[in-house]
mmCIF file of C-alpha atoms in Angstrom:
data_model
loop_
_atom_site.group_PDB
_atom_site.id
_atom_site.type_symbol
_atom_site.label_atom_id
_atom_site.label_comp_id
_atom_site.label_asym_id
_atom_site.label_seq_id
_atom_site.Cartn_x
_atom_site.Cartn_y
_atom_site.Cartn_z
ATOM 1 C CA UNK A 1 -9.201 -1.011 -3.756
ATOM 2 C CA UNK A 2 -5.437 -1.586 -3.878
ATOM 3 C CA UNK A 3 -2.320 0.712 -3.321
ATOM 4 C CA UNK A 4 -2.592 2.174 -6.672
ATOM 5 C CA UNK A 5 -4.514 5.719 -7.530
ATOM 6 C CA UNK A 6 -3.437 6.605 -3.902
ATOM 7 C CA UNK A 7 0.609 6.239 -4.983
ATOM 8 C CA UNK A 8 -0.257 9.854 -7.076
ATOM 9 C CA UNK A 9 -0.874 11.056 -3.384
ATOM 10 C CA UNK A 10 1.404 8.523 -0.975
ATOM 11 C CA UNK A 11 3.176 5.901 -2.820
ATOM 12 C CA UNK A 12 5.502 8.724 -4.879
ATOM 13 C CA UNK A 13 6.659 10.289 -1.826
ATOM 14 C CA UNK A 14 10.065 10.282 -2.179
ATOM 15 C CA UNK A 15 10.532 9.512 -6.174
ATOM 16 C CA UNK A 16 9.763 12.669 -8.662
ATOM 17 C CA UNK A 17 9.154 11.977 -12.509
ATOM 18 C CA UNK A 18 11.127 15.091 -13.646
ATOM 19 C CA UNK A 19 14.245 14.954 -10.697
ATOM 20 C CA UNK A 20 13.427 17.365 -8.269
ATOM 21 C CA UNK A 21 15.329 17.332 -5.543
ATOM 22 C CA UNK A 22 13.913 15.688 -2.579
ATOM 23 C CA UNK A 23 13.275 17.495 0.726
ATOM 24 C CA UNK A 24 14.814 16.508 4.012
ATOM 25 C CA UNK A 25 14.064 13.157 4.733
ATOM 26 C CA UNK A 26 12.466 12.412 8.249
ATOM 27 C CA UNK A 27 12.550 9.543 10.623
ATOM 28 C CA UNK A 28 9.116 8.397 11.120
ATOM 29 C CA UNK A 29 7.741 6.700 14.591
ATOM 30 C CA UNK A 30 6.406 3.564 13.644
ATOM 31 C CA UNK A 31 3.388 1.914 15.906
ATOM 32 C CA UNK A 32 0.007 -0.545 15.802
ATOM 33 C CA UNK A 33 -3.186 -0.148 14.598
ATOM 34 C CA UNK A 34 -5.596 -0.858 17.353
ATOM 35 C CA UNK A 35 -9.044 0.045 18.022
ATOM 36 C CA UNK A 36 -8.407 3.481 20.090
ATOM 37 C CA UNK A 37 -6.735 4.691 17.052
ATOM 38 C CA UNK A 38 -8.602 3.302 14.034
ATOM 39 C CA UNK A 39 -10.471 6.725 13.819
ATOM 40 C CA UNK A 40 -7.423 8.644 13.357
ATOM 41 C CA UNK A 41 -6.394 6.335 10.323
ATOM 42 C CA UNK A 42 -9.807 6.720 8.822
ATOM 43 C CA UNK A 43 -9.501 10.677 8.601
ATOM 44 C CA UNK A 44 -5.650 9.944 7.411
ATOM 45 C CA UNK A 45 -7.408 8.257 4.382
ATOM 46 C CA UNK A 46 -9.700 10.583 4.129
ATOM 47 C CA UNK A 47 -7.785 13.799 3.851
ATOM 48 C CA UNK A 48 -5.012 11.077 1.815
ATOM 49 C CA UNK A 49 -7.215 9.224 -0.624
ATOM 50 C CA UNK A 50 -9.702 10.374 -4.075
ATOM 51 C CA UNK A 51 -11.822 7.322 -2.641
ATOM 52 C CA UNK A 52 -14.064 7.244 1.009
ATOM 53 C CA UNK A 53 -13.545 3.540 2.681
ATOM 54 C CA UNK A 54 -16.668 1.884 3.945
ATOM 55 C CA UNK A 55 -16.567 0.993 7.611
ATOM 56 C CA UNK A 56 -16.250 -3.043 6.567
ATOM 57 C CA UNK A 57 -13.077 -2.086 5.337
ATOM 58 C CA UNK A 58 -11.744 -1.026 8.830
ATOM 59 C CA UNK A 59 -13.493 -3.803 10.661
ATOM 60 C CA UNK A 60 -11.632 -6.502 8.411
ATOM 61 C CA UNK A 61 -8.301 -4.590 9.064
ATOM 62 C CA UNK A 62 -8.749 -4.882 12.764
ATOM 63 C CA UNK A 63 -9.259 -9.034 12.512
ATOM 64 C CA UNK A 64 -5.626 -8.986 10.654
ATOM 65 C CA UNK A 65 -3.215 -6.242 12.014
ATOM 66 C CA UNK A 66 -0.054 -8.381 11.663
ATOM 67 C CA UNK A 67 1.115 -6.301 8.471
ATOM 68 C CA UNK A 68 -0.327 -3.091 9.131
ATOM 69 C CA UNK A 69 0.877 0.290 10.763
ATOM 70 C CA UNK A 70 1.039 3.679 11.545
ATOM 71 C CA UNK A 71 3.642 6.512 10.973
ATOM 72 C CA UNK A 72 4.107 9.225 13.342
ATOM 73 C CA UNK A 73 6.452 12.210 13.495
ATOM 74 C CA UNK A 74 6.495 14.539 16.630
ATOM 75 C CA UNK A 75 3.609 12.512 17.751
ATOM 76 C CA UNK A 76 1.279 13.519 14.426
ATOM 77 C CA UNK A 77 -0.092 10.733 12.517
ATOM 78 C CA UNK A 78 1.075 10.907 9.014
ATOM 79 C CA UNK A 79 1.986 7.781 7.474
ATOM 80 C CA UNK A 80 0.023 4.555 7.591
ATOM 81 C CA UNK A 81 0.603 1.233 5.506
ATOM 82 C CA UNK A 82 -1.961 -1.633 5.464
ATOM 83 C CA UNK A 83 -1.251 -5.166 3.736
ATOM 84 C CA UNK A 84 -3.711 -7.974 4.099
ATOM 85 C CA UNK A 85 -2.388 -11.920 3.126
ATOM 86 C CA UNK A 86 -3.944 -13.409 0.463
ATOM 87 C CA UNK A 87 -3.657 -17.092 -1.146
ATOM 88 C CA UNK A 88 -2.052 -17.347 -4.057
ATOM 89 C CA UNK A 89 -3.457 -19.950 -6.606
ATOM 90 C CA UNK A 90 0.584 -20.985 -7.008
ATOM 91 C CA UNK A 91 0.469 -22.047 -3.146
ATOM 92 C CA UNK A 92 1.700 -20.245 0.163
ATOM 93 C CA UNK A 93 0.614 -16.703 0.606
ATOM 94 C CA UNK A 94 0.734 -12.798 -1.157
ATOM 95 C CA UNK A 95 0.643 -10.338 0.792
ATOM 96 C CA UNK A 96 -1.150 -7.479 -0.621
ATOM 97 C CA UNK A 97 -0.828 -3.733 0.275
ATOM 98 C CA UNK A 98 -3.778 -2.469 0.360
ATOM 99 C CA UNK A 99 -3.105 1.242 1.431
ATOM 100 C CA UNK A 100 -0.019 3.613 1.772
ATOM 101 C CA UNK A 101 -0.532 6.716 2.845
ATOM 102 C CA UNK A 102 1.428 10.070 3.868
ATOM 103 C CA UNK A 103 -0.281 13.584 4.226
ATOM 104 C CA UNK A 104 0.922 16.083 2.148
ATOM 105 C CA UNK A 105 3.040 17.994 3.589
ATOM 106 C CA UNK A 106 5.510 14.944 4.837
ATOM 107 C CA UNK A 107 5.313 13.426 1.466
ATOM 108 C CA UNK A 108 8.898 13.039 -0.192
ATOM 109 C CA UNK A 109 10.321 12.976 3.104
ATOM 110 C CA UNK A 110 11.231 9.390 3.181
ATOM 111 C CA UNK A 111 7.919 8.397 5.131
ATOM 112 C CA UNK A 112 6.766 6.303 2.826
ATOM 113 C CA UNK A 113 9.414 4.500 1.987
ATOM 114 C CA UNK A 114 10.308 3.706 5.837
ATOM 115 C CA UNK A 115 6.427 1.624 5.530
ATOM 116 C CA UNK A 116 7.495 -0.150 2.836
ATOM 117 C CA UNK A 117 10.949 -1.437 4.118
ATOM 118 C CA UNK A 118 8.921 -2.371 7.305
ATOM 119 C CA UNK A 119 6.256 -4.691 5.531
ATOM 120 C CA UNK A 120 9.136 -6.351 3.175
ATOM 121 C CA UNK A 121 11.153 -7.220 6.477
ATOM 122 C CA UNK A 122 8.189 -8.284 8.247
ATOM 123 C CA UNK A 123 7.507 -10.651 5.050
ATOM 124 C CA UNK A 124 11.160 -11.590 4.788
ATOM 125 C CA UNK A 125 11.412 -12.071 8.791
ATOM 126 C CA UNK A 126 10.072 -15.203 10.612
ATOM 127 C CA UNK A 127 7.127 -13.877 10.763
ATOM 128 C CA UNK A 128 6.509 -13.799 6.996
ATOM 129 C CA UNK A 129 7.827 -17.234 6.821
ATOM 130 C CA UNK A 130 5.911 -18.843 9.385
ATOM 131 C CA UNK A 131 3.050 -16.934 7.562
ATOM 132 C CA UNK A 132 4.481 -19.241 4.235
ATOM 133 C CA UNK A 133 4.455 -15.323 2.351
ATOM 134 C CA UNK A 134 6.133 -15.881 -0.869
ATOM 135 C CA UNK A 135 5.439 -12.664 -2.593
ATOM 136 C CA UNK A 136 4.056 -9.362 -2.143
ATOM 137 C CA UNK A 137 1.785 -7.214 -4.754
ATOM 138 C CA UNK A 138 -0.200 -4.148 -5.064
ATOM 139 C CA UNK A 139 -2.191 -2.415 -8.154
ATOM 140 C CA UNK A 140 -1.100 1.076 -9.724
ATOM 141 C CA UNK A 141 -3.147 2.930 -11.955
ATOM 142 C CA UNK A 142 -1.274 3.023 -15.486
ATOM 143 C CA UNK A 143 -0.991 6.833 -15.477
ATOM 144 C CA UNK A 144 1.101 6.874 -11.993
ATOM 145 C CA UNK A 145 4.703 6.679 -13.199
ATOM 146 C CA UNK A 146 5.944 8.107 -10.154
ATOM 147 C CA UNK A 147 3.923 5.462 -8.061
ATOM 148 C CA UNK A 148 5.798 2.778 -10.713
ATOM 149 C CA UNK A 149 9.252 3.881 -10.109
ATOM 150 C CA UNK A 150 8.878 4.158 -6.565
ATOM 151 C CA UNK A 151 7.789 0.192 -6.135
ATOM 152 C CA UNK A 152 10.761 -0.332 -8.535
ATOM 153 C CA UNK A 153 13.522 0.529 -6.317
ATOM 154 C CA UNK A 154 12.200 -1.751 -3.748
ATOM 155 C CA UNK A 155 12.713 -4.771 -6.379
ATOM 156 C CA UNK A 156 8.734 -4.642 -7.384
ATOM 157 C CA UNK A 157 7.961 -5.300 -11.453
ATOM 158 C CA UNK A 158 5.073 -4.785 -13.354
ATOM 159 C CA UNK A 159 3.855 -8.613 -14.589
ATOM 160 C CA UNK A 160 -0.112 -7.931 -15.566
ATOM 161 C CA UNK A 161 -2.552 -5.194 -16.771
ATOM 162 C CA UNK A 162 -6.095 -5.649 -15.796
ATOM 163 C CA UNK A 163 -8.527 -3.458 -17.752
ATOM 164 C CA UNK A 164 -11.337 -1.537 -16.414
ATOM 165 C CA UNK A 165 -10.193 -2.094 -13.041
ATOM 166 C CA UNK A 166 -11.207 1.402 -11.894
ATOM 167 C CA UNK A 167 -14.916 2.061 -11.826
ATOM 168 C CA UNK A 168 -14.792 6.053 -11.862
ATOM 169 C CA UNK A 169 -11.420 6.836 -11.988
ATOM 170 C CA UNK A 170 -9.914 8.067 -15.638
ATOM 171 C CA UNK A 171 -7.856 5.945 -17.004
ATOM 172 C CA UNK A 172 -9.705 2.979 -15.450
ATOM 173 C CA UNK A 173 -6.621 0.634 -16.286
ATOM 174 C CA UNK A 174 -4.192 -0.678 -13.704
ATOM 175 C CA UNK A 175 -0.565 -1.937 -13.397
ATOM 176 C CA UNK A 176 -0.302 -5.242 -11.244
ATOM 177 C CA UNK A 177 3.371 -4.937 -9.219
ATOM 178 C CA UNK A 178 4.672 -7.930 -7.672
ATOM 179 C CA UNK A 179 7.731 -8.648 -5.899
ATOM 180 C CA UNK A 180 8.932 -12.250 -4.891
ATOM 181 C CA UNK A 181 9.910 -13.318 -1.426
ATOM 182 C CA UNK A 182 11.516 -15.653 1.154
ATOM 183 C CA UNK A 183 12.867 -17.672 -2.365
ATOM 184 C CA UNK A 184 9.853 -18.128 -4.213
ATOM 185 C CA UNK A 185 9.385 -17.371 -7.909
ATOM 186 C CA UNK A 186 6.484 -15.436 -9.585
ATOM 187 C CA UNK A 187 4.377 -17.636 -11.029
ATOM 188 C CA UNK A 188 1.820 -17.054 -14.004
ATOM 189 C CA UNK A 189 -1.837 -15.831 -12.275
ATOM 190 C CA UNK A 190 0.162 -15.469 -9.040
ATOM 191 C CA UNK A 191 -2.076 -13.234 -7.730
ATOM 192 C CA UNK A 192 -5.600 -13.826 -5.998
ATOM 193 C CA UNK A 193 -7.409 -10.264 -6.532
ATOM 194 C CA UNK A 194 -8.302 -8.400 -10.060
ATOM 195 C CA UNK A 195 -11.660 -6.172 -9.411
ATOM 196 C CA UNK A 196 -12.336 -3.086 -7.221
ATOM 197 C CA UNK A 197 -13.615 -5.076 -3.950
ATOM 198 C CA UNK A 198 -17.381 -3.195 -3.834
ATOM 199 C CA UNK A 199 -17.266 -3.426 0.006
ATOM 200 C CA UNK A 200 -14.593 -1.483 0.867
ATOM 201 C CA UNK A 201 -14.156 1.626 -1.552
ATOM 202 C CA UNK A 202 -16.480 4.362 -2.889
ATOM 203 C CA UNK A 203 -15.964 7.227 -4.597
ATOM 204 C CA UNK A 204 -15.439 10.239 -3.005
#
């Protein structure tokens, strides 16, 4: 699975399709995923996300927490973003998100958003150049406009359409999004991943 059917729940936080006005935005905590708290993101996907995560998924996040974390406010969980690096077939790495998450009631409250900006400095920072990142990408169903114009104020464009890339979710089509970094170019096929991984989401 990818950041993409989600975005109708997370990734639109804080962009509407028809200009409402936006509630007031808050600051979010931002901390690490570690093992005491790896529950508590599992039943923030669950009450967040149409799909259940199998366990694998969680045990490969904990191997590779570099580009991951949690958003709090007053203490609550309610925010969590999750990016994994990939190779690209161009050279250097991708860094995909795999998850972005806010519960409902803090969603278009700038929570969101805050995740995002984190993982694109991280990427941009030393760390993301040491880690030879040179773009970043996600999938969006075709449907989520909201999810589409959110990733495009943060400099992400659409570049591919895979078919069928939903197994039980209508419209089954999905929007690649990619965004360059640290000076690279996209290149053609830039990306690594174009199927539903069948080890790490599930319907609901």
């Amino acid at each position: 699975m990818a950041a993409e059917e989600r975005e109708s729940k997370a990734e639109g936080v804080d962009t509407t399709s028809d200009g409402a006005r936006r509630r007031k935005p808050l600051k979010a905590d931002i901390g690490h995923v570690t093992e005491k708290n790896i529950g508590q993101l599992k039943k923030l996907n669950t009450a967040t996300f149409p799909v259940v995560y199998k366990e694998q998924f969680y045990q490969d996040l904990l191997k590779a927490l570099d580009y991951s974390r949690l958003g709090y406010y007053a203490d609550i969980l309610v925010s969590s973003i999750c990016c994994r690096l990939e190779d690209r077939p161009a050279g250097g790495k991708a860094l995909y998100i795999m998850t972005l998450s806010v519960l409902k009631p803090y969603q278009r409250r700038g929570m969101a958003s805050q995740l995002v900006r984190w993982a694109i400095k991280r990427a941009e920072g030393k760390e993301g150049q040491a880690d030879d990142v040179r773009e970043m990408y996600l999938h969006v169903q075709t449907s989520n406009q909201s999810a589409i114009e959110f990733y495009r104020v943060f400099g992400f464009e659409i570049t591919d359409e895979i078919k069928n890339y939903y197994k039980k979710i209508e419209p089954p089509d999905c929007y690649v999004l990619r965004k360059p970094m640290n000076g690279a170019e996209l290149a053609e096929g830039g990306t690594s991943q174009s199927v539903v991984p069948d080890d790490i989401a599930d319907e609901a």
